[in-house]
Amino acid sequence: MFSTQLPRSDRRDMLKLLGGGVAAGAGVGFWNGAAYADGDHYDCIVAGGGMSGLFTAWRLSQQGRKVALFEASDRLGGRLLSVQLPGMDVNRAEIGGMRHTSHHRLVVAAVERFIGEEGVEDFDYQSAFSYLRGQRLAPDAGSADLPYFLNAQERAMVDAGDHLLEATIRPDLDAALAGDPALVNQGLWTYLLERRSNEGFNYMRDELGYYSILKNWNAADAIGFLGRAFHPDQAFYRLKNGFEALPHAIARDAMREGAEIHLSHPLSLVERNADDTFTVSMDGPDGAVMLSCDSLVLAMPKRSIEMLDPDCFFLSDPRFASSMHAITAGPLAKIHLAFDTAWWEELGIDGGKSITDLPIRQTYYWGKEADGQALLMASYHDGQAIDFWQGLTGGRRFNDADWAGDMKGPNGEPLAPSLIESLPASEAMVEEVLRQLKDSHGITGDMPRPYAATYKNWGEDPYGGGWYRWKVGENSARVMDHMRRPFADTRLHICGDAWSHDSGWVEGALATAEAMLVQDFGLPAFAEN
């Protein structure tokens, strides 16, 4: 079915011959360095090829355990997806996650281990301007310039240079981090409206650039989440070759340590055996596959777990169902455009981002190539803006997607076939993006047209969302502990950023995997290795 098992040294040579990259475009065999037979038994099977799954497979294989990772799609990386659009040698379209902070201890350690400091650069994307309620605003705009009817206290805070949202939550940050029951049982939206006017709330939401972050979710977790995001002493970074280069590097090391990695193997059914092992059924490229294992790690998004066969033994457990419902998924989506020139430089914009209350919401000015081509994250949006753009996904694909086959992965490798098919945006979407960019940037003449355009909505199956919010009243620490090992008498584990305090960040994915590996598998702490 696959290539024969190779000795570890030969597999290392094989990886060198492959250029050390994920050549998913050439088929599943590039990652699958080992064969399996129906009925094979493993120490651990990991379902899910995102950051938490790959990190788990690598760490366990380091300990000499027989590990196999199975990914449902034809690519690795999960919600890290870095694409070189045609004509782009330096710039990567970060279609998924794009940055980490100096406070993300596990991510910093992983980047140091697998990428090296030479592959990291500052992520300094300050606001170039805002375009709110039809007015273009400088980053240092005073309250008199804002098209919002703020009250006297709110105007004074803005004029004092305070970030209104950060200043509002600051007095309760310590209580939130301690899990104050009063905050756990209150929604963030309610909390903010008790302290600010409705116009103040509208300004905070519009200026933040996200709709869903200020919804009515568990105020304790929300304030902690925002407090970490606003922390004044942290720096932001990105990987020069794209964030997806990190899971690819981890996958290569996992294979060198003896782990198997198999693409296009969606998990379907998990059965618990009398001896507390598991029988795992999957749909492989050549038909149904049935394997067994001592430990099973579901490194999968909430929605992917919901899509499993309902006969999976854990899905009928009331407490498991309660923990599943403790979080709400929030969709995130991005539109990238590649241009022949960086037209925004003529407007005095040489980088950074802009924020608007138009459906495009956030725009990032990524950078230029040596020959002048330029990359723009034209729209980074969530919440109700998702519905707006989803209504423009049908019809003819932009430029008939003639350019799509020239897209590449973060290290120049061929892109997975599913991405070549799914990433091109529609003509209708591009026309509307250009109209909104023209409006927000105050362009009176003709708007330059891109030559390539991508769209990705992470709210679609099998992901179900780009991040997750804790529901009001949920004890997040207790639920996280439960989901790490839902049944004390069996070795089923769940990890990923969904049930974490840093959802939407790679740190959340690694933190849940690390807690599981240390507390349940007895591994030494990663950062101390």
Short mmCIF file of C-alpha atoms in Angstrom, two decimals:
data_model
loop_
_atom_site.label_atom_id
_atom_site.label_comp_id
_atom_site.label_asym_id
_atom_site.label_seq_id
_atom_site.Cartn_x
_atom_site.Cartn_y
_atom_site.Cartn_z
CA MET A 1 0.00 0.00 0.00
CA PHE A 2 2.87 2.38 0.84
CA SER A 3 6.62 2.31 0.55
CA THR A 4 8.33 -0.30 2.71
CA GLN A 5 9.62 0.50 6.20
CA LEU A 6 13.04 2.13 6.02
CA PRO A 7 15.79 2.06 8.64
CA ARG A 8 16.04 5.39 10.45
CA SER A 9 19.30 6.39 8.71
CA ASP A 10 17.86 5.58 5.28
CA ARG A 11 14.71 7.53 6.06
CA ARG A 12 16.89 10.51 6.98
CA ASP A 13 18.61 10.25 3.59
CA MET A 14 15.21 9.98 1.93
CA LEU A 15 14.11 13.22 3.57
CA LYS A 16 17.26 14.98 2.37
CA LEU A 17 16.56 13.82 -1.17
CA LEU A 18 13.07 15.24 -0.89
CA GLY A 19 14.51 18.63 0.01
CA GLY A 20 13.25 18.49 3.56
CA GLY A 21 9.81 19.74 2.59
CA VAL A 22 6.26 18.58 2.51
CA ALA A 23 5.64 17.74 -1.12
CA ALA A 24 1.96 17.14 -0.67
CA GLY A 25 1.29 18.08 -4.25
CA ALA A 26 3.07 14.93 -5.33
CA GLY A 27 0.76 12.68 -3.34
CA VAL A 28 0.49 11.21 0.13
CA GLY A 29 3.56 9.04 -0.28
CA PHE A 30 5.98 11.87 0.41
CA TRP A 31 5.16 11.93 4.09
CA ASN A 32 4.40 8.26 4.49
CA GLY A 33 7.79 6.76 5.20
CA ALA A 34 6.44 3.44 6.47
CA ALA A 35 3.92 0.80 5.57
CA TYR A 36 1.30 -0.59 7.90
CA ALA A 37 -0.87 -3.65 7.73
CA ASP A 38 -4.49 -3.79 8.70
CA GLY A 39 -4.66 -4.73 12.38
CA ASP A 40 -1.22 -3.36 13.32
CA HIS A 41 -0.80 -2.24 16.92
CA TYR A 42 0.88 0.98 18.12
CA ASP A 43 1.89 2.38 21.46
CA CYS A 44 0.09 5.57 20.44
CA ILE A 45 -1.99 6.74 17.50
CA VAL A 46 -2.34 10.49 16.99
CA ALA A 47 -5.31 11.69 14.94
CA GLY A 48 -4.64 15.14 13.53
CA GLY A 49 -1.67 16.69 11.73
CA GLY A 50 -1.82 20.21 13.15
CA MET A 51 0.62 21.67 15.64
CA SER A 52 -0.59 19.79 18.73
CA GLY A 53 -0.67 16.45 16.91
CA LEU A 54 2.75 16.80 15.31
CA PHE A 55 4.29 18.04 18.55
CA THR A 56 2.81 15.03 20.36
CA ALA A 57 4.04 12.54 17.76
CA TRP A 58 7.54 14.01 17.83
CA ARG A 59 7.79 14.06 21.62
CA LEU A 60 6.53 10.49 22.03
CA SER A 61 8.73 9.13 19.23
CA GLN A 62 11.72 10.72 20.96
CA GLN A 63 11.00 8.37 23.86
CA GLY A 64 11.25 5.34 21.60
CA ARG A 65 7.51 4.68 21.44
CA LYS A 66 5.88 3.27 18.36
CA VAL A 67 3.81 6.19 17.12
CA ALA A 68 1.71 6.79 14.03
CA LEU A 69 0.03 10.06 13.12
CA PHE A 70 -2.94 10.06 10.75
CA GLU A 71 -4.17 13.27 9.12
CA ALA A 72 -7.53 13.46 7.36
CA SER A 73 -6.49 15.92 4.65
CA ASP A 74 -3.72 15.87 2.04
CA ARG A 75 -1.50 18.30 3.95
CA LEU A 76 0.05 18.92 7.37
CA GLY A 77 -0.10 22.07 9.46
CA GLY A 78 -3.76 22.43 10.42
CA ARG A 79 -4.64 26.11 10.69
CA LEU A 80 -1.07 27.13 9.86
CA LEU A 81 -1.05 27.66 6.11
CA SER A 82 1.68 29.72 4.43
CA VAL A 83 1.50 30.09 0.65
CA GLN A 84 3.86 31.56 -1.91
CA LEU A 85 1.61 33.14 -4.52
CA PRO A 86 2.98 33.38 -8.08
CA GLY A 87 5.75 35.95 -8.33
CA MET A 88 6.36 35.87 -4.58
CA ASP A 89 9.78 34.61 -3.49
CA VAL A 90 10.12 36.53 -0.22
CA ASN A 91 6.57 37.18 0.97
CA ARG A 92 4.26 34.45 2.26
CA ALA A 93 0.50 34.73 2.34
CA GLU A 94 -0.24 33.73 5.92
CA ILE A 95 -3.67 32.27 5.26
CA GLY A 96 -3.80 30.81 8.77
CA GLY A 97 -1.89 31.81 11.90
CA MET A 98 0.75 34.44 11.28
CA ARG A 99 2.55 35.46 14.48
CA HIS A 100 3.62 34.59 18.00
CA THR A 101 4.76 36.64 20.96
CA SER A 102 7.77 36.68 23.24
CA HIS A 103 5.48 35.45 26.04
CA HIS A 104 4.56 32.29 24.14
CA ARG A 105 7.11 30.18 25.96
CA LEU A 106 6.49 26.91 24.15
CA VAL A 107 6.33 28.45 20.69
CA VAL A 108 9.54 30.39 21.30
CA ALA A 109 11.26 27.17 22.40
CA ALA A 110 9.91 25.24 19.40
CA VAL A 111 10.98 27.94 16.95
CA GLU A 112 14.44 28.00 18.50
CA ARG A 113 14.65 24.19 18.29
CA PHE A 114 13.29 23.68 14.78
CA ILE A 115 13.77 26.96 12.89
CA GLY A 116 16.57 28.94 14.55
CA GLU A 117 16.74 32.66 15.26
CA GLU A 118 17.87 33.37 11.70
CA GLY A 119 14.43 32.31 10.48
CA VAL A 120 12.55 34.78 12.71
CA GLU A 121 11.80 38.47 12.22
CA ASP A 122 9.89 41.16 14.07
CA PHE A 123 6.18 41.40 13.38
CA ASP A 124 5.81 45.16 13.63
CA TYR A 125 2.45 45.97 12.10
CA GLN A 126 1.36 49.24 13.65
CA SER A 127 -1.84 50.91 12.50
CA ALA A 128 -1.40 53.13 9.45
CA PHE A 129 -4.93 54.53 9.75
CA SER A 130 -8.51 53.64 10.60
CA TYR A 131 -11.55 54.18 8.42
CA LEU A 132 -14.61 54.20 10.66
CA ARG A 133 -18.10 55.47 9.90
CA GLY A 134 -16.84 56.99 6.68
CA GLN A 135 -13.99 58.97 8.25
CA ARG A 136 -10.27 58.32 7.86
CA LEU A 137 -8.50 58.61 11.20
CA ALA A 138 -4.84 58.88 12.13
CA PRO A 139 -3.53 56.45 14.79
CA ASP A 140 -3.24 59.33 17.29
CA ALA A 141 -6.70 60.76 16.60
CA GLY A 142 -8.23 62.55 19.59
CA SER A 143 -11.77 62.13 20.80
CA ALA A 144 -12.92 65.22 18.88
CA ASP A 145 -11.96 63.46 15.64
CA LEU A 146 -13.85 60.26 16.35
CA PRO A 147 -17.27 59.80 14.71
CA TYR A 148 -18.66 58.29 17.92
CA PHE A 149 -20.79 59.91 20.61
CA LEU A 150 -18.51 59.02 23.50
CA ASN A 151 -19.31 60.22 26.99
CA ALA A 152 -17.06 62.64 28.88
CA GLN A 153 -15.14 59.91 30.72
CA GLU A 154 -14.50 57.98 27.50
CA ARG A 155 -13.35 61.11 25.67
CA ALA A 156 -10.95 61.92 28.50
CA MET A 157 -9.47 58.41 28.37
CA VAL A 158 -8.95 58.60 24.60
CA ASP A 159 -7.36 62.04 24.86
CA ALA A 160 -5.04 60.77 27.60
CA GLY A 161 -3.69 58.22 25.13
CA ASP A 162 -5.41 55.22 26.70
CA HIS A 163 -6.55 52.30 24.60
CA LEU A 164 -10.20 52.34 25.64
CA LEU A 165 -10.72 48.57 25.72
CA GLU A 166 -7.45 47.83 27.53
CA ALA A 167 -8.11 50.59 30.07
CA THR A 168 -11.59 49.21 30.71
CA ILE A 169 -10.50 45.68 31.54
CA ARG A 170 -7.25 46.57 33.31
CA PRO A 171 -8.72 46.96 36.84
CA ASP A 172 -10.13 43.41 36.75
CA LEU A 173 -7.27 41.59 35.04
CA ASP A 174 -5.86 39.99 38.19
CA ALA A 175 -9.33 38.87 39.30
CA ALA A 176 -9.99 37.42 35.84
CA LEU A 177 -6.74 35.46 35.83
CA ALA A 178 -7.64 34.10 39.28
CA GLY A 179 -10.98 32.88 37.95
CA ASP A 180 -13.22 35.24 39.93
CA PRO A 181 -16.68 33.55 39.95
CA ALA A 182 -18.40 36.90 39.39
CA LEU A 183 -16.54 37.27 36.11
CA VAL A 184 -16.89 33.59 35.16
CA ASN A 185 -20.66 33.98 35.42
CA GLN A 186 -20.84 37.21 33.45
CA GLY A 187 -20.49 37.78 29.74
CA LEU A 188 -17.83 40.13 28.38
CA TRP A 189 -20.34 42.22 26.42
CA THR A 190 -22.43 42.68 29.56
CA TYR A 191 -19.31 43.54 31.56
CA LEU A 192 -18.27 46.21 29.06
CA LEU A 193 -21.74 47.78 28.81
CA GLU A 194 -21.80 48.13 32.60
CA ARG A 195 -18.66 50.28 32.36
CA ARG A 196 -18.94 52.04 29.01
CA SER A 197 -21.67 53.62 26.92
CA ASN A 198 -23.10 51.74 23.95
CA GLU A 199 -21.25 54.13 21.67
CA GLY A 200 -18.09 53.44 23.63
CA PHE A 201 -18.63 49.73 23.11
CA ASN A 202 -19.23 50.22 19.38
CA TYR A 203 -16.00 52.20 19.12
CA MET A 204 -14.01 49.55 21.01
CA ARG A 205 -15.37 46.79 18.76
CA ASP A 206 -14.86 48.69 15.50
CA GLU A 207 -11.37 49.90 16.42
CA LEU A 208 -10.28 46.44 17.59
CA GLY A 209 -10.85 44.98 14.12
CA TYR A 210 -12.71 41.90 15.38
CA TYR A 211 -16.41 41.38 15.98
CA SER A 212 -16.41 38.05 17.81
CA ILE A 213 -13.86 38.85 20.53
CA LEU A 214 -16.29 41.24 22.23
CA LYS A 215 -19.24 38.88 22.20
CA ASN A 216 -20.86 37.71 25.44
CA TRP A 217 -18.43 34.99 26.45
CA ASN A 218 -17.02 34.11 29.87
CA ALA A 219 -15.68 37.47 31.10
CA ALA A 220 -12.95 35.90 33.24
CA ASP A 221 -11.45 34.04 30.29
CA ALA A 222 -12.11 36.92 27.89
CA ILE A 223 -10.38 39.51 30.08
CA GLY A 224 -7.45 37.14 30.63
CA PHE A 225 -7.24 36.54 26.87
CA LEU A 226 -7.30 40.26 26.10
CA GLY A 227 -4.92 41.07 28.94
CA ARG A 228 -2.31 38.74 27.49
CA ALA A 229 -2.84 40.23 24.02
CA PHE A 230 -2.40 43.80 25.32
CA HIS A 231 0.58 43.03 27.58
CA PRO A 232 2.97 45.99 27.21
CA ASP A 233 6.21 44.04 27.66
CA GLN A 234 5.82 41.51 24.84
CA ALA A 235 7.19 41.56 21.32
CA PHE A 236 5.58 40.00 18.26
CA TYR A 237 7.40 37.81 15.76
CA ARG A 238 6.80 35.91 12.54
CA LEU A 239 8.74 33.28 10.61
CA LYS A 240 10.44 34.47 7.43
CA ASN A 241 9.39 31.38 5.48
CA GLY A 242 5.91 31.35 6.95
CA PHE A 243 4.46 29.90 10.14
CA GLU A 244 3.66 26.62 8.37
CA ALA A 245 7.39 25.96 8.13
CA LEU A 246 7.29 25.11 11.86
CA PRO A 247 4.93 22.08 11.69
CA HIS A 248 6.78 20.86 8.61
CA ALA A 249 10.08 20.95 10.51
CA ILE A 250 8.53 19.12 13.47
CA ALA A 251 7.13 16.47 11.11
CA ARG A 252 10.55 15.86 9.59
CA ASP A 253 12.11 15.39 13.01
CA ALA A 254 9.28 13.11 14.11
CA MET A 255 9.94 10.85 11.13
CA ARG A 256 13.65 10.83 11.88
CA GLU A 257 12.76 9.61 15.37
CA GLY A 258 10.73 6.76 13.89
CA ALA A 259 7.18 8.16 13.83
CA GLU A 260 4.93 7.31 10.92
CA ILE A 261 2.94 10.11 9.28
CA HIS A 262 0.06 9.29 6.96
CA LEU A 263 -2.02 11.81 5.04
CA SER A 264 -5.54 11.37 3.64
CA HIS A 265 -6.63 9.09 6.50
CA PRO A 266 -9.76 10.56 8.11
CA LEU A 267 -10.66 8.96 11.42
CA SER A 268 -14.16 7.50 11.48
CA LEU A 269 -14.72 5.23 14.50
CA VAL A 270 -13.04 4.63 17.86
CA GLU A 271 -13.94 1.54 19.89
CA ARG A 272 -12.76 0.71 23.38
CA ASN A 273 -11.60 -2.88 23.83
CA ALA A 274 -11.96 -5.12 26.91
CA ASP A 275 -8.24 -4.77 27.69
CA ASP A 276 -8.53 -0.94 27.59
CA THR A 277 -6.79 -0.65 24.24
CA PHE A 278 -8.50 1.00 21.28
CA THR A 279 -9.55 -0.14 17.84
CA VAL A 280 -9.35 2.77 15.42
CA SER A 281 -11.08 2.73 12.04
CA MET A 282 -10.08 5.11 9.23
CA ASP A 283 -10.79 5.66 5.57
CA GLY A 284 -7.42 5.31 3.84
CA PRO A 285 -6.63 6.10 0.20
CA ASP A 286 -6.93 2.39 -0.62
CA GLY A 287 -9.97 1.63 1.49
CA ALA A 288 -10.96 1.08 5.10
CA VAL A 289 -8.18 0.67 7.68
CA MET A 290 -8.47 -0.81 11.17
CA LEU A 291 -5.60 -0.47 13.66
CA SER A 292 -5.20 -0.72 17.44
CA CYS A 293 -3.26 1.20 20.06
CA ASP A 294 -2.62 1.52 23.79
CA SER A 295 -3.06 5.31 23.81
CA LEU A 296 -5.10 7.47 21.46
CA VAL A 297 -4.64 11.22 21.09
CA LEU A 298 -7.33 13.20 19.30
CA ALA A 299 -5.47 16.34 18.23
CA MET A 300 -8.52 17.53 16.38
CA PRO A 301 -10.77 20.62 16.29
CA LYS A 302 -14.11 20.44 18.05
CA ARG A 303 -16.00 20.24 14.75
CA SER A 304 -13.87 17.31 13.53
CA ILE A 305 -14.70 15.39 16.70
CA GLU A 306 -18.39 16.12 16.20
CA MET A 307 -18.16 14.67 12.68
CA LEU A 308 -16.94 11.26 13.89
CA ASP A 309 -19.14 8.19 13.75
CA PRO A 310 -21.75 8.65 16.52
CA ASP A 311 -20.93 5.12 17.72
CA CYS A 312 -17.56 6.34 19.05
CA PHE A 313 -17.75 5.26 22.69
CA PHE A 314 -16.95 8.67 24.18
CA LEU A 315 -19.52 10.71 22.25
CA SER A 316 -22.41 9.31 24.27
CA ASP A 317 -20.86 10.19 27.63
CA PRO A 318 -22.79 13.08 29.28
CA ARG A 319 -19.76 14.74 30.83
CA PHE A 320 -17.82 14.53 27.59
CA ALA A 321 -20.76 16.12 25.78
CA SER A 322 -20.87 18.87 28.42
CA SER A 323 -17.17 19.64 27.92
CA MET A 324 -17.68 19.69 24.15
CA HIS A 325 -20.41 22.29 24.58
CA ALA A 326 -18.36 24.44 26.95
CA ILE A 327 -16.81 26.32 24.04
CA THR A 328 -18.19 28.16 21.01
CA ALA A 329 -16.32 28.28 17.72
CA GLY A 330 -15.58 31.64 16.11
CA PRO A 331 -14.96 31.70 12.35
CA LEU A 332 -12.03 33.67 10.94
CA ALA A 333 -11.29 34.29 7.27
CA LYS A 334 -8.67 35.99 5.11
CA ILE A 335 -8.47 37.33 1.56
CA HIS A 336 -5.03 37.82 0.00
CA LEU A 337 -4.29 39.72 -3.20
CA ALA A 338 -1.05 39.77 -5.22
CA PHE A 339 -0.35 42.96 -7.22
CA ASP A 340 2.26 43.98 -9.77
CA THR A 341 3.10 47.03 -7.65
CA ALA A 342 2.68 48.18 -4.06
CA TRP A 343 0.09 50.83 -4.94
CA TRP A 344 -0.38 51.76 -1.28
CA GLU A 345 3.11 53.25 -1.14
CA GLU A 346 1.85 56.09 -3.34
CA LEU A 347 -0.54 56.88 -0.48
CA GLY A 348 2.33 57.12 2.01
CA ILE A 349 1.78 53.63 3.47
CA ASP A 350 4.98 51.61 3.68
CA GLY A 351 3.72 48.80 5.92
CA GLY A 352 1.58 48.07 8.93
CA LYS A 353 -2.17 47.60 8.84
CA SER A 354 -5.41 49.51 8.56
CA ILE A 355 -8.72 48.85 10.28
CA THR A 356 -12.22 49.65 9.07
CA ASP A 357 -15.82 48.91 9.93
CA LEU A 358 -16.36 47.88 6.31
CA PRO A 359 -16.62 44.09 5.86
CA ILE A 360 -12.93 43.83 4.91
CA ARG A 361 -12.20 44.88 8.56
CA GLN A 362 -8.40 44.52 8.69
CA THR A 363 -5.86 45.02 5.89
CA TYR A 364 -2.16 44.12 6.22
CA TYR A 365 0.48 45.54 3.86
CA TRP A 366 2.84 42.56 3.71
CA GLY A 367 5.69 43.71 1.49
CA LYS A 368 7.36 43.83 -1.92
CA GLU A 369 9.47 41.52 -4.01
CA ALA A 370 12.71 42.51 -5.72
CA ASP A 371 10.84 42.85 -9.05
CA GLY A 372 8.14 45.03 -7.49
CA GLN A 373 5.29 42.56 -6.98
CA ALA A 374 3.52 43.16 -3.69
CA LEU A 375 1.35 41.13 -1.34
CA LEU A 376 -1.68 42.46 0.49
CA MET A 377 -3.80 40.72 3.09
CA ALA A 378 -6.77 42.67 1.82
CA SER A 379 -9.20 41.36 4.42
CA TYR A 380 -8.93 39.65 7.78
CA HIS A 381 -12.43 39.34 9.14
CA ASP A 382 -14.74 37.46 11.49
CA GLY A 383 -18.24 37.57 12.97
CA GLN A 384 -20.98 39.02 10.78
CA ALA A 385 -18.44 39.87 8.08
CA ILE A 386 -18.13 36.13 7.44
CA ASP A 387 -21.71 36.03 6.20
CA PHE A 388 -21.05 38.98 3.89
CA TRP A 389 -18.10 37.37 2.14
CA GLN A 390 -19.60 33.88 2.06
CA GLY A 391 -22.33 35.36 -0.12
CA LEU A 392 -19.69 36.17 -2.73
CA THR A 393 -17.95 32.79 -2.94
CA GLY A 394 -19.89 31.41 -5.89
CA GLY A 395 -19.44 31.86 -9.62
CA ARG A 396 -16.35 32.19 -11.74
CA ARG A 397 -13.00 31.96 -9.98
CA PHE A 398 -10.68 34.96 -10.25
CA ASN A 399 -8.86 34.96 -13.60
CA ASP A 400 -10.27 31.44 -14.01
CA ALA A 401 -7.65 30.38 -11.41
CA ASP A 402 -5.11 29.97 -14.24
CA TRP A 403 -2.44 31.03 -11.74
CA ALA A 404 -3.42 28.61 -8.97
CA GLY A 405 -1.12 25.80 -10.08
CA ASP A 406 1.87 28.09 -9.58
CA MET A 407 1.23 28.51 -5.84
CA LYS A 408 3.81 26.90 -3.57
CA GLY A 409 4.22 25.96 0.07
CA PRO A 410 6.37 27.84 2.61
CA ASN A 411 9.66 26.29 1.48
CA GLY A 412 8.85 26.31 -2.23
CA GLU A 413 7.34 22.81 -2.28
CA PRO A 414 4.27 21.95 -4.40
CA LEU A 415 0.96 22.83 -2.81
CA ALA A 416 -1.55 20.17 -1.81
CA PRO A 417 -4.08 19.48 -4.59
CA SER A 418 -6.98 20.36 -2.30
CA LEU A 419 -5.55 23.86 -1.79
CA ILE A 420 -5.01 24.48 -5.48
CA GLU A 421 -8.68 23.72 -5.93
CA SER A 422 -10.11 25.52 -2.89
CA LEU A 423 -8.01 28.66 -2.30
CA PRO A 424 -8.74 30.83 -5.39
CA ALA A 425 -11.26 33.58 -4.63
CA SER A 426 -14.20 34.34 -6.90
CA GLU A 427 -14.34 37.21 -9.38
CA ALA A 428 -17.28 38.69 -7.50
CA MET A 429 -15.36 38.64 -4.22
CA VAL A 430 -12.31 40.34 -5.71
CA GLU A 431 -14.44 43.07 -7.28
CA GLU A 432 -16.06 43.80 -3.92
CA VAL A 433 -12.74 43.75 -2.06
CA LEU A 434 -11.31 46.27 -4.52
CA ARG A 435 -14.36 48.51 -4.12
CA GLN A 436 -13.96 48.53 -0.33
CA LEU A 437 -10.19 49.08 -0.53
CA LYS A 438 -10.81 52.04 -2.85
CA ASP A 439 -13.32 53.47 -0.37
CA SER A 440 -11.23 52.94 2.76
CA HIS A 441 -8.05 54.31 1.15
CA GLY A 442 -9.72 57.31 -0.49
CA ILE A 443 -8.67 56.38 -4.03
CA THR A 444 -10.48 58.51 -6.62
CA GLY A 445 -9.00 57.06 -9.80
CA ASP A 446 -8.88 53.51 -11.10
CA MET A 447 -8.08 50.82 -8.56
CA PRO A 448 -5.12 48.59 -9.52
CA ARG A 449 -6.16 45.00 -10.18
CA PRO A 450 -4.41 41.99 -8.65
CA TYR A 451 -3.18 39.03 -10.65
CA ALA A 452 -3.91 36.40 -7.97
CA ALA A 453 -6.44 36.22 -5.14
CA THR A 454 -7.13 33.68 -2.38
CA TYR A 455 -9.90 33.25 0.18
CA LYS A 456 -10.02 30.93 3.18
CA ASN A 457 -12.79 30.67 5.76
CA TRP A 458 -11.63 28.57 8.73
CA GLY A 459 -15.20 28.25 9.92
CA GLU A 460 -15.92 25.65 7.25
CA ASP A 461 -15.70 21.91 7.91
CA PRO A 462 -13.69 20.15 9.14
CA TYR A 463 -12.25 23.03 11.22
CA GLY A 464 -15.48 24.69 12.30
CA GLY A 465 -13.73 27.85 13.47
CA GLY A 466 -10.50 29.79 13.70
CA TRP A 467 -10.67 30.13 17.47
CA TYR A 468 -12.96 29.31 20.41
CA ARG A 469 -14.68 31.20 23.24
CA TRP A 470 -15.52 29.82 26.67
CA LYS A 471 -19.21 30.02 27.48
CA VAL A 472 -20.49 32.05 30.41
CA GLY A 473 -20.41 30.02 33.64
CA GLU A 474 -17.90 27.43 32.46
CA ASN A 475 -14.95 26.63 34.71
CA SER A 476 -12.38 26.58 31.93
CA ALA A 477 -9.55 25.14 34.03
CA ARG A 478 -11.73 22.21 35.12
CA VAL A 479 -12.97 21.52 31.59
CA MET A 480 -9.44 21.71 30.18
CA ASP A 481 -8.26 19.18 32.75
CA HIS A 482 -11.15 16.87 31.91
CA MET A 483 -10.65 17.00 28.13
CA ARG A 484 -6.94 16.26 28.50
CA ARG A 485 -7.97 12.76 29.71
CA PRO A 486 -11.78 12.44 29.67
CA PHE A 487 -11.86 8.98 31.30
CA ALA A 488 -9.56 8.16 34.19
CA ASP A 489 -9.61 4.44 33.42
CA THR A 490 -8.58 4.65 29.78
CA ARG A 491 -5.86 6.37 27.78
CA LEU A 492 -7.90 8.58 25.50
CA HIS A 493 -6.55 12.14 25.29
CA ILE A 494 -7.61 15.33 23.56
CA CYS A 495 -5.35 18.28 22.81
CA GLY A 496 -5.41 21.39 20.67
CA ASP A 497 -6.09 25.07 21.13
CA ALA A 498 -9.89 24.67 21.34
CA TRP A 499 -9.87 23.79 25.05
CA SER A 500 -7.12 26.19 26.13
CA HIS A 501 -6.63 29.70 27.50
CA ASP A 502 -4.90 30.81 24.29
CA SER A 503 -7.30 29.67 21.60
CA GLY A 504 -6.41 30.91 18.14
CA TRP A 505 -2.72 30.97 19.08
CA VAL A 506 -0.21 28.18 18.47
CA GLU A 507 0.72 28.53 22.14
CA GLY A 508 -2.72 27.21 23.06
CA ALA A 509 -2.22 24.11 20.93
CA LEU A 510 1.24 23.40 22.37
CA ALA A 511 0.19 24.15 25.95
CA THR A 512 -2.56 21.51 25.94
CA ALA A 513 -0.28 18.95 24.26
CA GLU A 514 2.54 19.68 26.71
CA ALA A 515 0.25 19.32 29.74
CA MET A 516 -0.92 15.96 28.44
CA LEU A 517 2.59 14.71 27.67
CA VAL A 518 4.00 15.71 31.05
CA GLN A 519 1.07 14.80 33.30
CA ASP A 520 -0.29 11.73 31.54
CA PHE A 521 2.65 10.29 29.61
CA GLY A 522 5.33 11.20 32.16
CA LEU A 523 7.59 13.05 29.71
CA PRO A 524 10.04 15.73 30.89
CA ALA A 525 9.03 19.33 30.24
CA PHE A 526 9.82 20.38 26.67
CA ALA A 527 11.29 23.78 27.54
CA GLU A 528 13.74 22.04 29.92
CA ASN A 529 15.00 19.57 27.30
#
